[in-house]
mmCIF file of C-alpha atoms and ligand atoms in Angstrom:
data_model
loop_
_atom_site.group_PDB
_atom_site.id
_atom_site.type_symbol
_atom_site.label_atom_id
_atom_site.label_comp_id
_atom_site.label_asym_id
_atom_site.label_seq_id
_atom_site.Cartn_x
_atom_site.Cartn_y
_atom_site.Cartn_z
ATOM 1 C CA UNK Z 224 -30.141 23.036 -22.148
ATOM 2 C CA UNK Z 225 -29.810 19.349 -22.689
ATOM 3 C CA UNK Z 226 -29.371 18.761 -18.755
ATOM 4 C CA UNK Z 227 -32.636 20.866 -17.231
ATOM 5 C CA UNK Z 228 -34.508 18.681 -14.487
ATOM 6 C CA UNK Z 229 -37.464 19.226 -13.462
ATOM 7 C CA UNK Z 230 -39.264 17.256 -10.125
ATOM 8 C CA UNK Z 231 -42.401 15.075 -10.217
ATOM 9 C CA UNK Z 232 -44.363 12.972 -7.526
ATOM 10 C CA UNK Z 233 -46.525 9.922 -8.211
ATOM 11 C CA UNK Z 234 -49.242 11.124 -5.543
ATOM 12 C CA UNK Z 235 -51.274 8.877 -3.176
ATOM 13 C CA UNK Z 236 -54.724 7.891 -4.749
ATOM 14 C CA UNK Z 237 -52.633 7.315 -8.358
ATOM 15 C CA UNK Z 238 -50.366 4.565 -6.839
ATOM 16 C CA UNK Z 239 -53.093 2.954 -4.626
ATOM 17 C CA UNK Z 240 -55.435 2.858 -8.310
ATOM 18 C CA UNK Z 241 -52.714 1.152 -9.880
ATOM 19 C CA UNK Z 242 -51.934 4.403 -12.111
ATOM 20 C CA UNK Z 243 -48.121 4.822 -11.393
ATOM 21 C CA UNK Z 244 -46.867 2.329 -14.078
ATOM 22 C CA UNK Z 245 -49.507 4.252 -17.103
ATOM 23 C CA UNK Z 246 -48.435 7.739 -15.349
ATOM 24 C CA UNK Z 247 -44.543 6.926 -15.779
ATOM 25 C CA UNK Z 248 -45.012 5.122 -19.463
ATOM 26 C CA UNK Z 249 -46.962 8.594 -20.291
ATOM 27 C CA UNK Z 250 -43.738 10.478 -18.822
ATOM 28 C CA UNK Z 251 -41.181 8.458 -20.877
ATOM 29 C CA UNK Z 252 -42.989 8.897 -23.994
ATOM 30 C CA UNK Z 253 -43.218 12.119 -23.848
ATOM 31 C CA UNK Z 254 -39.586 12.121 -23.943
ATOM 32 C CA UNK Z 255 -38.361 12.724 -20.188
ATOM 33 C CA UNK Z 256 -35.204 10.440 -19.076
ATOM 34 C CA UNK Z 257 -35.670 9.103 -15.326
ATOM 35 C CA UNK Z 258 -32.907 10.316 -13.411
ATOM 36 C CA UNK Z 259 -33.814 9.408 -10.184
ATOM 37 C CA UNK Z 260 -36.904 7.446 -9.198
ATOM 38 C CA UNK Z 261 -38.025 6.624 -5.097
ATOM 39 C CA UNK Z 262 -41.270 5.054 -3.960
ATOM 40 C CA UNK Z 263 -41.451 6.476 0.053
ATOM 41 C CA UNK Z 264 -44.048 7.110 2.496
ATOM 42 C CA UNK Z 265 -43.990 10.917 3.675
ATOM 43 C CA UNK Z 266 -44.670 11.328 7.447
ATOM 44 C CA UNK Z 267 -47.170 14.219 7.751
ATOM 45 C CA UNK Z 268 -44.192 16.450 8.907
ATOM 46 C CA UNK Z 269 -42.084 15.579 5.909
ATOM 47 C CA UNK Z 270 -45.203 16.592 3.378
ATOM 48 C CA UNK Z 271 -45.518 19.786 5.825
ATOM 49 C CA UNK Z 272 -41.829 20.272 4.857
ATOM 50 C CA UNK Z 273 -42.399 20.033 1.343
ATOM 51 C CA UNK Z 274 -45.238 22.118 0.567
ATOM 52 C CA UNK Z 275 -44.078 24.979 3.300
ATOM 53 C CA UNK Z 276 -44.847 27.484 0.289
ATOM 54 C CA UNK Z 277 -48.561 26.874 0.810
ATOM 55 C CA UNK Z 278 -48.534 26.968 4.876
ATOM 56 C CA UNK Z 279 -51.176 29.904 4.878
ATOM 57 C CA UNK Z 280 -53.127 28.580 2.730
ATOM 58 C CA UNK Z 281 -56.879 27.100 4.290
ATOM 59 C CA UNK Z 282 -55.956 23.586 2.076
ATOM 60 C CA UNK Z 283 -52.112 23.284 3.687
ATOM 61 C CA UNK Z 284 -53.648 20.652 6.595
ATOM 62 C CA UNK Z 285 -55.610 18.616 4.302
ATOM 63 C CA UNK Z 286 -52.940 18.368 1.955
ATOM 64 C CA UNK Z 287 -50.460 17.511 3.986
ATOM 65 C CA UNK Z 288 -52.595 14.430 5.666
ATOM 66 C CA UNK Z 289 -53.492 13.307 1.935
ATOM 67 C CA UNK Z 290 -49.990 13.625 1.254
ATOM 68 C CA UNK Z 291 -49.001 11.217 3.815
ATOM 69 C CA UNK Z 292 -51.832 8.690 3.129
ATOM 70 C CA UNK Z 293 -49.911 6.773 1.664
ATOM 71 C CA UNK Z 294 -46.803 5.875 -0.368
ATOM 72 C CA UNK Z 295 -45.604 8.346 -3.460
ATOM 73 C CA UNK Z 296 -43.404 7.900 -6.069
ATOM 74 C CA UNK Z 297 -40.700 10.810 -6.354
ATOM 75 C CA UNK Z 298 -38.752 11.694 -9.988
ATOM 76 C CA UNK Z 299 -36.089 13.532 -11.120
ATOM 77 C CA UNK Z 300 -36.394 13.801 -14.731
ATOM 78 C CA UNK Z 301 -34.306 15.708 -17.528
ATOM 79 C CA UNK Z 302 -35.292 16.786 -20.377
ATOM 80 C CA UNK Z 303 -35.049 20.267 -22.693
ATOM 81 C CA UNK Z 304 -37.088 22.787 -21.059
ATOM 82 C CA UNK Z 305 -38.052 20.484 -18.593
ATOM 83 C CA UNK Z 306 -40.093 22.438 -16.280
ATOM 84 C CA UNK Z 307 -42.156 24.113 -19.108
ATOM 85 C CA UNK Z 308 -42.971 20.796 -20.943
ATOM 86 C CA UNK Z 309 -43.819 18.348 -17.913
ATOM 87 C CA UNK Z 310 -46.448 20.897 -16.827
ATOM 88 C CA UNK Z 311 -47.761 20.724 -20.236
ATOM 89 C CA UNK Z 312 -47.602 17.157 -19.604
ATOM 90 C CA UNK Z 313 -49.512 17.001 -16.466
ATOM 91 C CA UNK Z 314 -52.256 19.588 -17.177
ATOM 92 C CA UNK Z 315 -53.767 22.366 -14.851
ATOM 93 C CA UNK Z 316 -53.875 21.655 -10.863
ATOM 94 C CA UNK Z 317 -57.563 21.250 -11.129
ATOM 95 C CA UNK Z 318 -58.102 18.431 -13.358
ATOM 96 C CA UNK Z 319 -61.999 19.639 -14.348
ATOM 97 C CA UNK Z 320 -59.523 22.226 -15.789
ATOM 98 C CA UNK Z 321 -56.983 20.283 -17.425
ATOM 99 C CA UNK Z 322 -56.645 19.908 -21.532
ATOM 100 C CA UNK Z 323 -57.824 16.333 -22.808
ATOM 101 C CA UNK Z 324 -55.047 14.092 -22.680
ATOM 102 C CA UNK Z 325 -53.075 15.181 -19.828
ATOM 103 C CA UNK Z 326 -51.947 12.927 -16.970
ATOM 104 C CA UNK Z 327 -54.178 15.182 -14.484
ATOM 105 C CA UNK Z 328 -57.086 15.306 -16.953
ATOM 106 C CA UNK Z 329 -56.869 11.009 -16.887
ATOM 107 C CA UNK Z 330 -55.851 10.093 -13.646
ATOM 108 C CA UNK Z 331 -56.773 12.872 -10.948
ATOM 109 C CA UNK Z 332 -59.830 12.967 -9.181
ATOM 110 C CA UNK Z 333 -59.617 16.234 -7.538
ATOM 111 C CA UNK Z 334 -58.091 19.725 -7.680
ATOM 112 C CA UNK Z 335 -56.398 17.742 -3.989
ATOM 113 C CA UNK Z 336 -56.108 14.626 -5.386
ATOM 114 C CA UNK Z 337 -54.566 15.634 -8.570
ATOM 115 C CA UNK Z 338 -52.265 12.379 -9.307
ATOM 116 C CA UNK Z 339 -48.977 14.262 -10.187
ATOM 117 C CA UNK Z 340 -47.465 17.003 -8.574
ATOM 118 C CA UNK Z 341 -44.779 19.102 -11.431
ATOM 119 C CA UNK Z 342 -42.083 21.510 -10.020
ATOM 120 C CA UNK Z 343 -43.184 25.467 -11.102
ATOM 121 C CA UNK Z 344 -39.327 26.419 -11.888
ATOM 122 C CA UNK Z 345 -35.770 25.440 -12.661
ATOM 123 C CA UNK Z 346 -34.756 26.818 -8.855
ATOM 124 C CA UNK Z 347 -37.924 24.495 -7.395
ATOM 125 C CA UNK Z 348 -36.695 21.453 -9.501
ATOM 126 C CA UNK Z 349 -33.370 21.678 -7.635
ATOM 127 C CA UNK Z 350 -34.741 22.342 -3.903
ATOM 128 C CA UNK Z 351 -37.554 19.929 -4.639
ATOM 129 C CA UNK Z 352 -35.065 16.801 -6.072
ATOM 130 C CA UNK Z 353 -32.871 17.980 -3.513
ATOM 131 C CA UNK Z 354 -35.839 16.816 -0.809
ATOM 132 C CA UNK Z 355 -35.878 13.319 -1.847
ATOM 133 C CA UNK Z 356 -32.096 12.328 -3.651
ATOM 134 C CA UNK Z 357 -28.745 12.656 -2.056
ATOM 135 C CA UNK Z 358 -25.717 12.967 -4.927
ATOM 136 C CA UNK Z 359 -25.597 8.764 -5.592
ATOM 137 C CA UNK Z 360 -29.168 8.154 -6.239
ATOM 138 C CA UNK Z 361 -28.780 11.235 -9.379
ATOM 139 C CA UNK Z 362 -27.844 9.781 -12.309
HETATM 140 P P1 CMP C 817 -49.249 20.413 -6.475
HETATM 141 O O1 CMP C 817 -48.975 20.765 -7.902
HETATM 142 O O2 CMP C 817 -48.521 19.271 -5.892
HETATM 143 O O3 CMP C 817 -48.982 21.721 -5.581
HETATM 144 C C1 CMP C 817 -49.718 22.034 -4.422
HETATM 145 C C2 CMP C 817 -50.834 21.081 -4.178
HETATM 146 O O4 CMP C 817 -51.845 21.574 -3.321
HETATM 147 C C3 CMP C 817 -51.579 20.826 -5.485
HETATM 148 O O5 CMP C 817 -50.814 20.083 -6.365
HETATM 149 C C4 CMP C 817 -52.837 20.162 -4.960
HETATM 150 O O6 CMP C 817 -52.618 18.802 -4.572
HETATM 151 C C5 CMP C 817 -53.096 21.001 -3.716
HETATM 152 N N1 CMP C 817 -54.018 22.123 -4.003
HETATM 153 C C6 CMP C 817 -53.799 23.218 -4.742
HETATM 154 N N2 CMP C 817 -54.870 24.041 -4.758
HETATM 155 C C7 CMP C 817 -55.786 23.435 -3.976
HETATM 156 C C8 CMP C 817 -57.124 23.777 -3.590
HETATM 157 N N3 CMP C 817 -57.703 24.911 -3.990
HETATM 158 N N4 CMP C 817 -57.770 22.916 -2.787
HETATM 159 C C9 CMP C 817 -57.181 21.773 -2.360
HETATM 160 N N5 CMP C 817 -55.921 21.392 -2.702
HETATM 161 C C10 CMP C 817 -55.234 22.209 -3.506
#
């Protein structure tokens, strides 16, 4: 489907390095079309909100205080198989993990810390973009 979306953040440490501009030239070269783009500072109840999936988990509080460290960078981005290929893209959640060449295995610096975060399915890409963009700021 030429219109499947999938969701990416710029995370904390990658736009305080000065990695956002190399992360989103990597993006657009691989072929996904920005279709929404937001630089915004998540309030530690706002990350909460986001990553609800992963309340039980013993990381959740430290996750959600990284995430609101500072400033992220949220996409929408289309592309064929969107979902499939941008986690391709980015590389496994820990980056010691992650194949050479990935965004994760170049720019994170911890399985926490992991530079980009990638939606895990076509529903997720919708409830995730759906977070950040109201119907204008889609294109
Ligand atoms: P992300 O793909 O955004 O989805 C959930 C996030 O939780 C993940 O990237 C990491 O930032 C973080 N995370 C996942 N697993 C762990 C872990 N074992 N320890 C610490 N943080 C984790």
């Amino acid at each position: 489907m030429a219109n499947d979306i999938t969701f990416s953040m710029i995370k904390p440490e990658a736009v305080k390095e000065g990695n956002a501009g190399a992360i989103l030239k990597m993006i657009e070269e691989a072929g996904f079309k920005v279709s929404a783009m937001k630089m915004t500072k998540l309030s530690k109840f706002r990350a909460g909100q986001f990553y609800a999936v992963h309340a039980d988990r013993p990381f959740y509080t430290d996750l959600c205080d990284y995430m609101s460290s500072g400033p992220i960078i949220a996409l929408r981005l289309k592309k064929d198989n969107a979902v499939n290929d941008f986690r391709k893209l980015i590389g496994a959640t820990d980056p010691q993990k992650a194949e050479e060449g990935t965004i994760r295995k170049l720019y994170a610096r911890s399985i926490q810390e992991n530079a980009v975060h990638g939606s895990d399915s076509d529903a997720n890409a919708k409830i995730e973009s759906d977070f950040f963009f109201s119907g204008i700021e889609k294109y």
